[in-house]
Tab-separated table of C-alpha atoms and ligand atoms in Angstrom:
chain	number	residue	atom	x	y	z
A	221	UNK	CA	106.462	93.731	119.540
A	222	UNK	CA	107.466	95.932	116.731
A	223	UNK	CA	109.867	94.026	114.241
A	224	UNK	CA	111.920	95.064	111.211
A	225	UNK	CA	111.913	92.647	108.012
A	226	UNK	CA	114.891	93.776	105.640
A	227	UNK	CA	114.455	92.124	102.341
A	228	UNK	CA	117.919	93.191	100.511
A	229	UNK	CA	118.969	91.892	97.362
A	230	UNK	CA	121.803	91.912	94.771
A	231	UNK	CA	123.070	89.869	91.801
A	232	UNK	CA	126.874	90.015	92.456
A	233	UNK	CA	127.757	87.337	90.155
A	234	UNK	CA	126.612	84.347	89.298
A	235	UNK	CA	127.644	80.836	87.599
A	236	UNK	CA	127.484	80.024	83.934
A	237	UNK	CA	126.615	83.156	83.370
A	238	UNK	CA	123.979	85.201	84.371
A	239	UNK	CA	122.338	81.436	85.435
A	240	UNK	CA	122.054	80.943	89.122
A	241	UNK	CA	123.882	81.771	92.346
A	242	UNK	CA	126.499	79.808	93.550
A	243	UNK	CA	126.614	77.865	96.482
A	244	UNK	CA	129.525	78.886	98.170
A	245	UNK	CA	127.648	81.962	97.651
A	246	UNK	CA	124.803	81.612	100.003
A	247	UNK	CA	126.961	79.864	102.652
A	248	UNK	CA	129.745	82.456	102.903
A	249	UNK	CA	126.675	85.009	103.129
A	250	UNK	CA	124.442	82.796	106.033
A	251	UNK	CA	128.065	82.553	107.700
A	252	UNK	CA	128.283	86.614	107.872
A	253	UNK	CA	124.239	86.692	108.812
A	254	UNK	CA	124.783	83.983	111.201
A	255	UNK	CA	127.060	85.950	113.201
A	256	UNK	CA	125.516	88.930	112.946
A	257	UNK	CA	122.663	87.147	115.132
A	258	UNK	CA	124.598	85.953	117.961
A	259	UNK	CA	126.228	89.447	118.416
A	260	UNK	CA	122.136	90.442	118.913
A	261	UNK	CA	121.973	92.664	115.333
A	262	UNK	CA	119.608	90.122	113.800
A	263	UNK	CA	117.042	88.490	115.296
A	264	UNK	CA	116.562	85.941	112.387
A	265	UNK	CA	117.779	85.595	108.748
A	266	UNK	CA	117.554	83.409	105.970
A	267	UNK	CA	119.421	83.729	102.499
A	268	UNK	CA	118.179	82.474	99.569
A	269	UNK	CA	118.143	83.500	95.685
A	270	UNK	CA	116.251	83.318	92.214
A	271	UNK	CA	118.314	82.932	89.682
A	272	UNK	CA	121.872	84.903	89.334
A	273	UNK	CA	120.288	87.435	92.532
A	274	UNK	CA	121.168	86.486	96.336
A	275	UNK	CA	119.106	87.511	98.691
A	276	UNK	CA	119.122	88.433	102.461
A	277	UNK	CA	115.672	87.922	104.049
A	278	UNK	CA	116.560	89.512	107.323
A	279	UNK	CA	114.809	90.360	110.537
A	280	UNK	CA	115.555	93.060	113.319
A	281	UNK	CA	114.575	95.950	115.947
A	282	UNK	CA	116.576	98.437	114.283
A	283	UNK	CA	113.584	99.845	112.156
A	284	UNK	CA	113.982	100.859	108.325
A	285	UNK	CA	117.230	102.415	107.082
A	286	UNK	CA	119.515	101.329	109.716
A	287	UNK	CA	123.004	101.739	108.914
A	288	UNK	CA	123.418	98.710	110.960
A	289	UNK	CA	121.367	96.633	108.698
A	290	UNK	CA	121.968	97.824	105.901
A	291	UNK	CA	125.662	98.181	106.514
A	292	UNK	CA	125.855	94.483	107.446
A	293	UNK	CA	123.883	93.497	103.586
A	294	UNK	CA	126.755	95.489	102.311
A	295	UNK	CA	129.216	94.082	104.005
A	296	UNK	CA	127.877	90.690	102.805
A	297	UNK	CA	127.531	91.330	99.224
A	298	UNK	CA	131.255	92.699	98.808
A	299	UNK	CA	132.780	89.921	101.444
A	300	UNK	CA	130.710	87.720	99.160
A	301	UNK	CA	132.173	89.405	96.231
A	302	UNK	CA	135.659	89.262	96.864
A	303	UNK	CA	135.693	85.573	98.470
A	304	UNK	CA	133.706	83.938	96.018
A	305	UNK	CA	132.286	85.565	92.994
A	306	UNK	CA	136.222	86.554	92.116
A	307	UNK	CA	137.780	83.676	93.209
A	308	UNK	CA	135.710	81.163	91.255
A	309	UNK	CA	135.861	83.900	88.611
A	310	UNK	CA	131.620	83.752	88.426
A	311	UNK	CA	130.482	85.562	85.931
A	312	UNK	CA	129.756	89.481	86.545
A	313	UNK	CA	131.111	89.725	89.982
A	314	UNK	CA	129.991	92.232	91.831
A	315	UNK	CA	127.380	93.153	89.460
A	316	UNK	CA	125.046	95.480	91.548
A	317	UNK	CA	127.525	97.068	93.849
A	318	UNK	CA	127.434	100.491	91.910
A	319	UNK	CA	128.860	102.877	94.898
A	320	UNK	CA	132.505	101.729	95.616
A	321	UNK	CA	131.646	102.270	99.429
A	322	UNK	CA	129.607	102.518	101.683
A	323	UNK	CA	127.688	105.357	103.144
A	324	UNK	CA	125.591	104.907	105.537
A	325	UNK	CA	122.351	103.809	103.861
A	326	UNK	CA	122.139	101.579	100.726
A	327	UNK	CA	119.657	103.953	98.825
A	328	UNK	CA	121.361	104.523	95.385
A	329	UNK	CA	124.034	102.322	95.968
A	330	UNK	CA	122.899	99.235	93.618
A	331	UNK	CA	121.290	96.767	96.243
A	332	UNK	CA	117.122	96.265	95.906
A	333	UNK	CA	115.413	96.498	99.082
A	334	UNK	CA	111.939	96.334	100.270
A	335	UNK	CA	111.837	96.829	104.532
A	336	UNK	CA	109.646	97.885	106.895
A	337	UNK	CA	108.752	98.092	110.535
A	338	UNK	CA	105.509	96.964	111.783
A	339	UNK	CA	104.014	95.727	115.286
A	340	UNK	CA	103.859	91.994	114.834
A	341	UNK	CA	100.050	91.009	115.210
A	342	UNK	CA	98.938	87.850	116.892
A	343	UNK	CA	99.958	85.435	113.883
A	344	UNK	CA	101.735	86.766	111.144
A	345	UNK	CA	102.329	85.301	108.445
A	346	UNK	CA	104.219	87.129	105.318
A	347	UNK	CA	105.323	86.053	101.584
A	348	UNK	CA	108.796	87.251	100.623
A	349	UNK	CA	108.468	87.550	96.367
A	350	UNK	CA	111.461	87.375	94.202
A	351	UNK	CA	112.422	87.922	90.861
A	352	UNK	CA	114.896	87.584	87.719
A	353	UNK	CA	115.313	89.045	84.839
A	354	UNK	CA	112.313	91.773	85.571
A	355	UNK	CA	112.186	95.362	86.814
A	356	UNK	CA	110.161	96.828	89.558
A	357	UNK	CA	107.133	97.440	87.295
A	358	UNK	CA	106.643	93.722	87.155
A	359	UNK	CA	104.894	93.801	90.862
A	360	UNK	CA	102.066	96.166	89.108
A	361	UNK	CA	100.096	94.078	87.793
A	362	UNK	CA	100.119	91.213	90.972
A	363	UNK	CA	99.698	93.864	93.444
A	364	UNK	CA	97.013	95.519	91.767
A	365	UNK	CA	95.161	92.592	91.767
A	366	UNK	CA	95.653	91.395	95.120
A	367	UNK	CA	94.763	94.505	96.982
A	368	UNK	CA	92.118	96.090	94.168
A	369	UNK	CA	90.727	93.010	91.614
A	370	UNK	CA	87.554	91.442	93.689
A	371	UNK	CA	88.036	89.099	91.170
A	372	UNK	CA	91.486	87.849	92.662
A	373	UNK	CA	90.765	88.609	96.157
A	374	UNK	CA	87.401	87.179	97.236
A	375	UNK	CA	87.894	89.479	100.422
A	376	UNK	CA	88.030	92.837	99.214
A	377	UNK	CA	83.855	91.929	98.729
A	378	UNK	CA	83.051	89.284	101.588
A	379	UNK	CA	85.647	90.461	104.297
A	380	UNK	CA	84.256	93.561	106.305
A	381	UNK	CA	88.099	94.012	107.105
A	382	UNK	CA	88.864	94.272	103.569
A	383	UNK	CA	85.820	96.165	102.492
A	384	UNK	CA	87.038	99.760	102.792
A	385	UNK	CA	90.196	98.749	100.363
A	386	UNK	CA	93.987	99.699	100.131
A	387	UNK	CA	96.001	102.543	99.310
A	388	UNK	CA	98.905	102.250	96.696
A	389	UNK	CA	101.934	104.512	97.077
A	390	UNK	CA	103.513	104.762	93.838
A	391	UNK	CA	106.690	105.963	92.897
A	392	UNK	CA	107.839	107.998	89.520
A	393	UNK	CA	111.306	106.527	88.895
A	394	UNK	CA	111.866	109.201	86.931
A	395	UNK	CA	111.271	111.959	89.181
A	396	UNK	CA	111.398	110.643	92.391
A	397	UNK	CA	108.297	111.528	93.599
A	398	UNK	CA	105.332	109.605	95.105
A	399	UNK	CA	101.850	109.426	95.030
A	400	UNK	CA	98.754	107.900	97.163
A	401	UNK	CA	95.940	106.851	95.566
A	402	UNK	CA	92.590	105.575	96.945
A	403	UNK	CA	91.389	101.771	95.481
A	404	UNK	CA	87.957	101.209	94.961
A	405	UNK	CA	87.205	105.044	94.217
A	406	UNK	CA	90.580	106.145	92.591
A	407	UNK	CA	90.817	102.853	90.377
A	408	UNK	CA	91.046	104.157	87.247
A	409	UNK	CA	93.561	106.876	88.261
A	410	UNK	CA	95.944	104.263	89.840
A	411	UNK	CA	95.622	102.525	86.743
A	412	UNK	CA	96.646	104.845	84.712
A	413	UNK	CA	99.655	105.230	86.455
A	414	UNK	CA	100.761	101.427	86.928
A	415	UNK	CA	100.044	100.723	83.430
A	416	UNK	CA	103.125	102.276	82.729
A	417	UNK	CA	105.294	99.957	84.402
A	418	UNK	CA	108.995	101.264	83.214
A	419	UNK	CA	108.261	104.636	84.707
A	420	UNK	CA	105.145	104.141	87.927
A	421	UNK	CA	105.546	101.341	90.438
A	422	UNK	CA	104.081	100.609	93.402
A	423	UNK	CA	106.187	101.155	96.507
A	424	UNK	CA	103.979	100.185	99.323
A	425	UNK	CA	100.380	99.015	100.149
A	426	UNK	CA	97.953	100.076	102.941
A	427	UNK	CA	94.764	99.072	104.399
A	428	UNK	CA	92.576	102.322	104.448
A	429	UNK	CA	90.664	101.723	107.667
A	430	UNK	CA	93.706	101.727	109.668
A	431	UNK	CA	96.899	102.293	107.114
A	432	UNK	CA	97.955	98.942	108.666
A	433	UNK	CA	101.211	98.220	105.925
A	434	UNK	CA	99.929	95.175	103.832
A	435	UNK	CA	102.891	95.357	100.798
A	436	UNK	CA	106.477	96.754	100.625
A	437	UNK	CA	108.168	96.455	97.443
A	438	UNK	CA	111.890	97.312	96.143
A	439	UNK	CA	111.824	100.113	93.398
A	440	UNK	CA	115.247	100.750	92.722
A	441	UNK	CA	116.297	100.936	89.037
A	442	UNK	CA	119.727	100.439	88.207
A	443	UNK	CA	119.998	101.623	84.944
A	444	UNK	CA	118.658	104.846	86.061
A	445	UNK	CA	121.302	105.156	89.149
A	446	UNK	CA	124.092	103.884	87.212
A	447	UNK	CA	123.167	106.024	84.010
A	448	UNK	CA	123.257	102.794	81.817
A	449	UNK	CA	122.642	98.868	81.655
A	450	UNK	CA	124.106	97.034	84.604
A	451	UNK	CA	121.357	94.289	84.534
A	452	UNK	CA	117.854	94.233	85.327
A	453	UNK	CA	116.778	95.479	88.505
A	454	UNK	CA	115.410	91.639	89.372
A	455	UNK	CA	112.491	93.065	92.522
A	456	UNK	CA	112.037	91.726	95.825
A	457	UNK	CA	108.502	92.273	97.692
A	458	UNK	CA	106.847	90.910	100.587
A	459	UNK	CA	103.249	90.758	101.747
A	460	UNK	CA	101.664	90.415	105.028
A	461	UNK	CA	98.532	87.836	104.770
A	462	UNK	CA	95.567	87.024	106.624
A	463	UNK	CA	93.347	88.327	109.298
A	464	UNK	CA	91.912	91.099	107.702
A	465	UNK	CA	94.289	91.166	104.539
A	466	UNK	CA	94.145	89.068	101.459
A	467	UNK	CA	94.520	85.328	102.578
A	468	UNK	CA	97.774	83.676	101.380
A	469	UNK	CA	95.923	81.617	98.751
A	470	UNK	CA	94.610	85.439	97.691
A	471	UNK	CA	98.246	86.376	97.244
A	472	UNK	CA	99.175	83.190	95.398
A	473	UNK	CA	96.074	83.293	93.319
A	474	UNK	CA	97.358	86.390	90.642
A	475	UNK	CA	100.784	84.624	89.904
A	476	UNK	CA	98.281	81.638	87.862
A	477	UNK	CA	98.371	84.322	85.656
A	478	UNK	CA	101.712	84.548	83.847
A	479	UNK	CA	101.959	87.828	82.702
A	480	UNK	CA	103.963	89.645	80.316
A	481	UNK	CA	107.222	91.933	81.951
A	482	UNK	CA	109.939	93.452	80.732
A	483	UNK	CA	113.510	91.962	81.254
A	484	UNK	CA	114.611	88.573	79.949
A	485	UNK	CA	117.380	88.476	77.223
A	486	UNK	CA	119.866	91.364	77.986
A	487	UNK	CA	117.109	93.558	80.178
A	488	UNK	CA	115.482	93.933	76.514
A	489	UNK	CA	112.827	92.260	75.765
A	490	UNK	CA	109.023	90.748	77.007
A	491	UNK	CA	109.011	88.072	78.520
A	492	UNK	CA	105.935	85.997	81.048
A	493	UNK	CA	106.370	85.676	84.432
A	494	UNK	CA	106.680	82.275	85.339
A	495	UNK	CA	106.185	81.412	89.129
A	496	UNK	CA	108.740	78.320	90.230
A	497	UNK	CA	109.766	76.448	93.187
A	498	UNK	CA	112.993	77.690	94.267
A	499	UNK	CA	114.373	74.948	93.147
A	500	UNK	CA	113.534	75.925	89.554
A	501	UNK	CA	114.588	79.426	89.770
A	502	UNK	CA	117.339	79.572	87.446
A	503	UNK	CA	117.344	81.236	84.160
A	504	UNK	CA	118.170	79.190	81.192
A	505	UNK	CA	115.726	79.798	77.918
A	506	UNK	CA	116.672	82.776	76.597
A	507	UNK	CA	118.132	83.860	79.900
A	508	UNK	CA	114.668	83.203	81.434
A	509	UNK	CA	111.916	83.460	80.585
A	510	UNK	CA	111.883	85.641	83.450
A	511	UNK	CA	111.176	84.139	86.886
A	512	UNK	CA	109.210	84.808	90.302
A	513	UNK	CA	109.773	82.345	93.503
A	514	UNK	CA	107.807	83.039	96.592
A	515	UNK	CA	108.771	82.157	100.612
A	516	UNK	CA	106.422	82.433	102.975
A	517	UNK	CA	107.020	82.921	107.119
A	518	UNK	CA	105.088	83.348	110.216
A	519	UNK	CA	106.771	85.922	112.039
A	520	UNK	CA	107.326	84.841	115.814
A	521	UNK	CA	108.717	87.348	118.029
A	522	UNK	CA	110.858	88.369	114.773
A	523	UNK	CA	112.202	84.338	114.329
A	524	UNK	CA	111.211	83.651	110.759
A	525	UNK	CA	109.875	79.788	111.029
A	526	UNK	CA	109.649	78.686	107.834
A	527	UNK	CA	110.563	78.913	105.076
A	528	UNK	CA	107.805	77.502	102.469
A	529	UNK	CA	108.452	77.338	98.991
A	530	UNK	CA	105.206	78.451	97.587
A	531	UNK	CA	105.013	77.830	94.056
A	532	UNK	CA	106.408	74.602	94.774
A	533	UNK	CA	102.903	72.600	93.668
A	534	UNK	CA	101.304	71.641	90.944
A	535	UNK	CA	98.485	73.965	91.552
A	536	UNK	CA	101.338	76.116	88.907
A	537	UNK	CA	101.943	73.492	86.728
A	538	UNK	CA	99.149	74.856	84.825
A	539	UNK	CA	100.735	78.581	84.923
A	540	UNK	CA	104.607	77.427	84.198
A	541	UNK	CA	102.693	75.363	81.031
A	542	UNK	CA	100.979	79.043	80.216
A	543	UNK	CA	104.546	80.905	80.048
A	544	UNK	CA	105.976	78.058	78.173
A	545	UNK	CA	103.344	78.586	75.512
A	546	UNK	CA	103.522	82.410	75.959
A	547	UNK	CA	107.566	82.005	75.448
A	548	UNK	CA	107.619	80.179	72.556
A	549	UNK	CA	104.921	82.925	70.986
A	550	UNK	CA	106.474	85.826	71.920
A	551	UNK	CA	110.034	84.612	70.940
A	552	UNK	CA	109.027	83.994	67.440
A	553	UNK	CA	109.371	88.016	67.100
A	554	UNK	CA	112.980	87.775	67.296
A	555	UNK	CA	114.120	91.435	67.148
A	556	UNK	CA	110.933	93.067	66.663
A	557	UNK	CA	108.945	94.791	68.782
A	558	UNK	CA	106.763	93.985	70.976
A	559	UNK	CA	108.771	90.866	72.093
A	560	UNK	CA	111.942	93.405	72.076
A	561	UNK	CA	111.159	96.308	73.744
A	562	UNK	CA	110.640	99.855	72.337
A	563	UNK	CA	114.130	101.578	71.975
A	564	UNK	CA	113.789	104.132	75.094
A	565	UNK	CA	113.479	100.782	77.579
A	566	UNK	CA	116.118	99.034	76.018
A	567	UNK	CA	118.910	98.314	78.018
A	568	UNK	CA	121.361	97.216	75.442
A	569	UNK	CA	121.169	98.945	72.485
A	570	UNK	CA	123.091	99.427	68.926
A	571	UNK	CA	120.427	102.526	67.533
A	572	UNK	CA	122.686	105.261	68.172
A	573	UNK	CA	125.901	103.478	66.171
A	574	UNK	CA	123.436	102.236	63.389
A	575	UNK	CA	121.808	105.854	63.271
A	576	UNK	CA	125.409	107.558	62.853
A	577	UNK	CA	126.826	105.201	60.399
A	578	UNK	CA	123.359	106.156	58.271
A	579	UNK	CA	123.423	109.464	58.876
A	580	UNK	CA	125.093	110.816	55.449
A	581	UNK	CA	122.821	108.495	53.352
A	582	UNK	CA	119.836	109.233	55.357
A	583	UNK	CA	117.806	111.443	52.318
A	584	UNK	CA	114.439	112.924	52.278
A	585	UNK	CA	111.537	111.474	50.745
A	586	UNK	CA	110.646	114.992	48.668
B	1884	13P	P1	91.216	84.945	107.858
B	1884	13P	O1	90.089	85.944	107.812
B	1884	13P	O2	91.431	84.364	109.215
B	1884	13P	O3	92.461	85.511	107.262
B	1884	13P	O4	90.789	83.680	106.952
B	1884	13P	C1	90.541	83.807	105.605
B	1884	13P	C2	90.963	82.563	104.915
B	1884	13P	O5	91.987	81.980	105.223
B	1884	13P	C3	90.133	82.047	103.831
B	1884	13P	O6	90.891	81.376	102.873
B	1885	13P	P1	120.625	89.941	85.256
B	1885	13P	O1	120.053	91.310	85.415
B	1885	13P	O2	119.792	88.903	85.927
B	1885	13P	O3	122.047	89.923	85.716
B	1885	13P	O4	120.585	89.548	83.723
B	1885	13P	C1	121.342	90.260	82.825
B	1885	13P	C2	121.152	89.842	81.407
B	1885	13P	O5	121.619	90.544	80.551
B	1885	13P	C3	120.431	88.615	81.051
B	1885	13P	O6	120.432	88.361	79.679
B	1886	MG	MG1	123.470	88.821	86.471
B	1887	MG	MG1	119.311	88.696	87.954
């Protein structure tokens, strides 16, 4: 059967702070999911968060773009908006809801969303990624080396499935615009590209024998709908694992790796990656440092039957020890860059004031 998975997110407020999601939060949410499923809209849902974002993990036969679906998610953030985020007085209520109402599709409207519709194979089993404090760009890196690093995935060299490799769509926030490159033969390309994580991400992955979707990822960027900071994009992704694409422990295997991304403090500065139960996914340090948790499902007949909580063993210790280390490096850079980030990714800035105030005793040097 052909089944929709919706995975839309928003921060619309949080408590103490920018910490973690209320929740009152995720219940009055699930209640609003819950019935959309016995009036037949959903087939399954679950609703979850990392840190101050709440997120609706949603399946459906209404394909991508429904205003159904997506109309529903919107209807859920603002019901969850005005019952609890305001009411409790949380902190930033309604933080991501940029349009004032609705339109027919979410696209531009504040919400991060990574969906698709695929035919449900045999056994399917998929890992739902989220993140706080982070942008889009932060997904590079990990998809990159799950679908193009033999060094990560074992497969792309032993599995004849895997053999032929993956296309990356990526996306120019800037422009609008994507691209498809070609992994193994247009490596160095795609690299260039992703490097640049502020302006390239990658927007979807497929296998190349068959363009079977592997990865969807959410690439809004807030700052650039909203024309300045409203908070950090915080990305959603999922995978599809197995059979023929990278095995779960394949997919689990690039987030040992902490890596640097931009977000934490104030959507300003570097920050690792640190994968965490979801127990643990609440920002604190420095409002971070920034966070990933990680659900996996088997899809059957569209009922999500799970949830796992993936980085929820000590297989990460080791990883959550790396980011601690890397955190208490990077942070000893206070306001200079790299650890703060260069002035045109900045999403809080004072340049502009500072630069005016100079301006008169600004004097050349000869
Ligand atoms: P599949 O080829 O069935 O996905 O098995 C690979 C695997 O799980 C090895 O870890
Ligand atoms: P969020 O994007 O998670 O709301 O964080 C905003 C912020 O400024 C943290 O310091
Ligand atoms: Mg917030
Ligand atoms: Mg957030």
């Amino acid at each position: 059967m052909k089944v929709t998975l919706s995975v839309i997110k928003a921060d619309i407020g949080s408590l103490v702070g920018h910490h973690v999601v209320h929740p009152e939060q995720i219940r009055v949410a699930s209640e609003k999911l819950k019935k959309a499923k016995e009036a037949g809209l959903l087939i399954d849902y679950h609703v979850t968060n990392v840190g101050d974002d709440l997120q609706l993990i949603m399946t459906h036969a209404k394909g991508i773009d429904s205003e159904e679906v997506h109309g529903l998610a919107w209807d859920t953030f603002t019901e969850v908006t005005e019952k609890v985020s305001k009411k409790l007085k949380l902190y930033a209520a309604g933080q991501d809801l940029l349009a004032t109402a609705f339109s027919g599709n979410l696209k531009g409207m504040g919400p991060g969303i990574a969906e698709a519709e695929f035919e449900e194979r045999i056994s399917e089993p998929v890992i739902v990624f989220m993140a706080d404090k982070t942008e889009p760009g932060a997904w590079n890196l990990p998809l990159y080396k799950i679908f193009a690093d033999p060094f990560n995935t074992a497969g792309l060299v032993i599995d004849e499935s895997l053999h032929e490799g993956f296309t990356f769509r990526v996306m120019d926030v800037y422009e609008d615009k994507v691209v498809d490159l070609h992994a193994p033969e247009e490596l160095y390309d795609l690299l260039a590209l992703i490097g640049t994580t502020g302006r390239y991400v990658i927007q979807s992955v497929f296998r190349r024998k068959d363009s079977l979707l592997a990865a969807v990822a959410s690439t809004a960027r807030l700052s650039l709908i909203a024309g300045k900071y409203v908070g950090k994009d915080d990305p959603v992704m999922f995978i599809r694992a197995q059979h023929g694409l990278p095995a779960v422990g394949e997919v689990l295997e690039t987030f040992a790796f902490p890596h640097l991304v931009a977000g934490w403090m104030r959507g300003s500065h570097n920050g690792p990656l640190m994968p965490v139960s979801i127990k643990y996914a609440k920002c604190t340090r420095f409002d971070g440092p920034p966070r990933v948790g990680s659900l996996g499902f088997q899809l059957n007949e569209g009922k999500l039957v799970g949830p796992e909580d993936m980085f929820d063993d000590p297989a990460f210790d080791r990883a959550r020890e790396i980011a601690n280390k890397a955190a208490d490096y990077i942070r000893r850079h206070g306001p200079f860059m790299p650890a703060r980030l260069g002035p045109e990714e900045m999403e809080y800035t004072t340049l502009k004031i500072v630069l005016k105030k100079l301006e008169s005793r600004f004097r050349l040097t000869r």
